[in-house]
Coordinates of C-alpha atoms in Angstrom, one line a residue:
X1 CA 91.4 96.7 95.5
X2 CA 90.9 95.2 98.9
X3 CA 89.2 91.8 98.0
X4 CA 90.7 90.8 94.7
X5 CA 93.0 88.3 94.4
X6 CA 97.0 89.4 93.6
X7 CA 96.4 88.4 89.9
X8 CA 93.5 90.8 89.4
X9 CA 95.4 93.7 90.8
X10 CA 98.8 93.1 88.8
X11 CA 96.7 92.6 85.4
X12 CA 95.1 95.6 86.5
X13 CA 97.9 97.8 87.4
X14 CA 99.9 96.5 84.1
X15 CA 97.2 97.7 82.1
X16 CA 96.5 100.9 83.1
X17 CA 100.1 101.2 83.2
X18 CA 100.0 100.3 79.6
X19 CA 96.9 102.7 78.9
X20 CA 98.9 105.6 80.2
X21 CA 101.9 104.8 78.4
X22 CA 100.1 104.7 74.9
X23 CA 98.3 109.0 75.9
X24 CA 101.5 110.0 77.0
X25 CA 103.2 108.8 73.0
X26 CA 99.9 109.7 71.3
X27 CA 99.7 113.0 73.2
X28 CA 103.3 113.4 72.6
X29 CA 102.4 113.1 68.9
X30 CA 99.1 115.9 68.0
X31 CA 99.8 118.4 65.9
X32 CA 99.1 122.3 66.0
X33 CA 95.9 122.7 64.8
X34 CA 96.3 126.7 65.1
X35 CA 93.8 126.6 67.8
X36 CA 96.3 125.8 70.7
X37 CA 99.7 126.8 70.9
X38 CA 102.3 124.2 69.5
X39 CA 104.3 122.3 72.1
X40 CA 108.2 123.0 73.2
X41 CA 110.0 120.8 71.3
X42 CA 111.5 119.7 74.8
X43 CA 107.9 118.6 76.4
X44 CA 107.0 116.6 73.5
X45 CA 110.0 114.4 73.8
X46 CA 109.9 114.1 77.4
X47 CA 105.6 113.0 77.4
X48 CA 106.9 110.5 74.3
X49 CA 110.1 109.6 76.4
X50 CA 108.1 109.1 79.6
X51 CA 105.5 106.8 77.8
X52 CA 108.0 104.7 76.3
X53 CA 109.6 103.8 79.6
X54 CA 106.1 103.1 81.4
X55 CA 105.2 100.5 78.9
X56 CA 108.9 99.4 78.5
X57 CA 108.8 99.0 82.9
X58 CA 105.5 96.8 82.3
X59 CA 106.4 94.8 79.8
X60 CA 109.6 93.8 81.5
X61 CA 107.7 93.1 84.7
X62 CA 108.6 96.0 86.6
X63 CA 104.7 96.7 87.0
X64 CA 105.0 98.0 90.4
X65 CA 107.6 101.2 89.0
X66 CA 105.3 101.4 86.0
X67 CA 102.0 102.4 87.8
X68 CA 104.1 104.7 89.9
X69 CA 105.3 106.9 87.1
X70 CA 102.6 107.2 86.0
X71 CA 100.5 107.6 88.8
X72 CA 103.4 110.5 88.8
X73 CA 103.2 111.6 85.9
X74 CA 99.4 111.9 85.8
X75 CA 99.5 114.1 89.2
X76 CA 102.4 116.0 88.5
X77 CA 100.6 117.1 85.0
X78 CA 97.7 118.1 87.0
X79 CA 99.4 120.1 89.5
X80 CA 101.1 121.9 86.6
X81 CA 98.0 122.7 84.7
X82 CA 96.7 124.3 87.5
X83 CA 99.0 126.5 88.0

């Protein structure tokens, strides 16, 4: 945010980064539970894929790239829904 010192922000940024990463895997992971439909085998690799390279980006200190995909990733999954 506007008035918090460049510390706050990256710790910020790297862990929501890191939250997002972790419900991409986990969502990537859940099962059929014969209420919903089961997921392509295709989509469940790419959510598990895309949260492995968000956290991977953060923990390497490319933070900045991190919140972007996922910033990304969490719109472009919205759009989608929608549709």
């Amino acid at each position: 945010t506007m008035g918090s010192p460049l510390s706050l922000t990256i710790a910020r940024s790297f862990l929501s980064a890191i939250i997002v990463g972790s419900l991409l895997i986990l969502s990537g992971f859940l099962r059929d539970d014969g209420v919903w439909k089961p997921w392509r085998g295709w989509l469940r690799y790419t959510a598990i894929t895309l949260g492995v390279m968000i956290i991977l980006a953060a923990l390497l200190g490319y933070i900045g790239l991190a919140t972007f995909v996922s910033v990304q990733v969490v719109i472009t999954g919205t759009v989608f829904r929608r549709l």
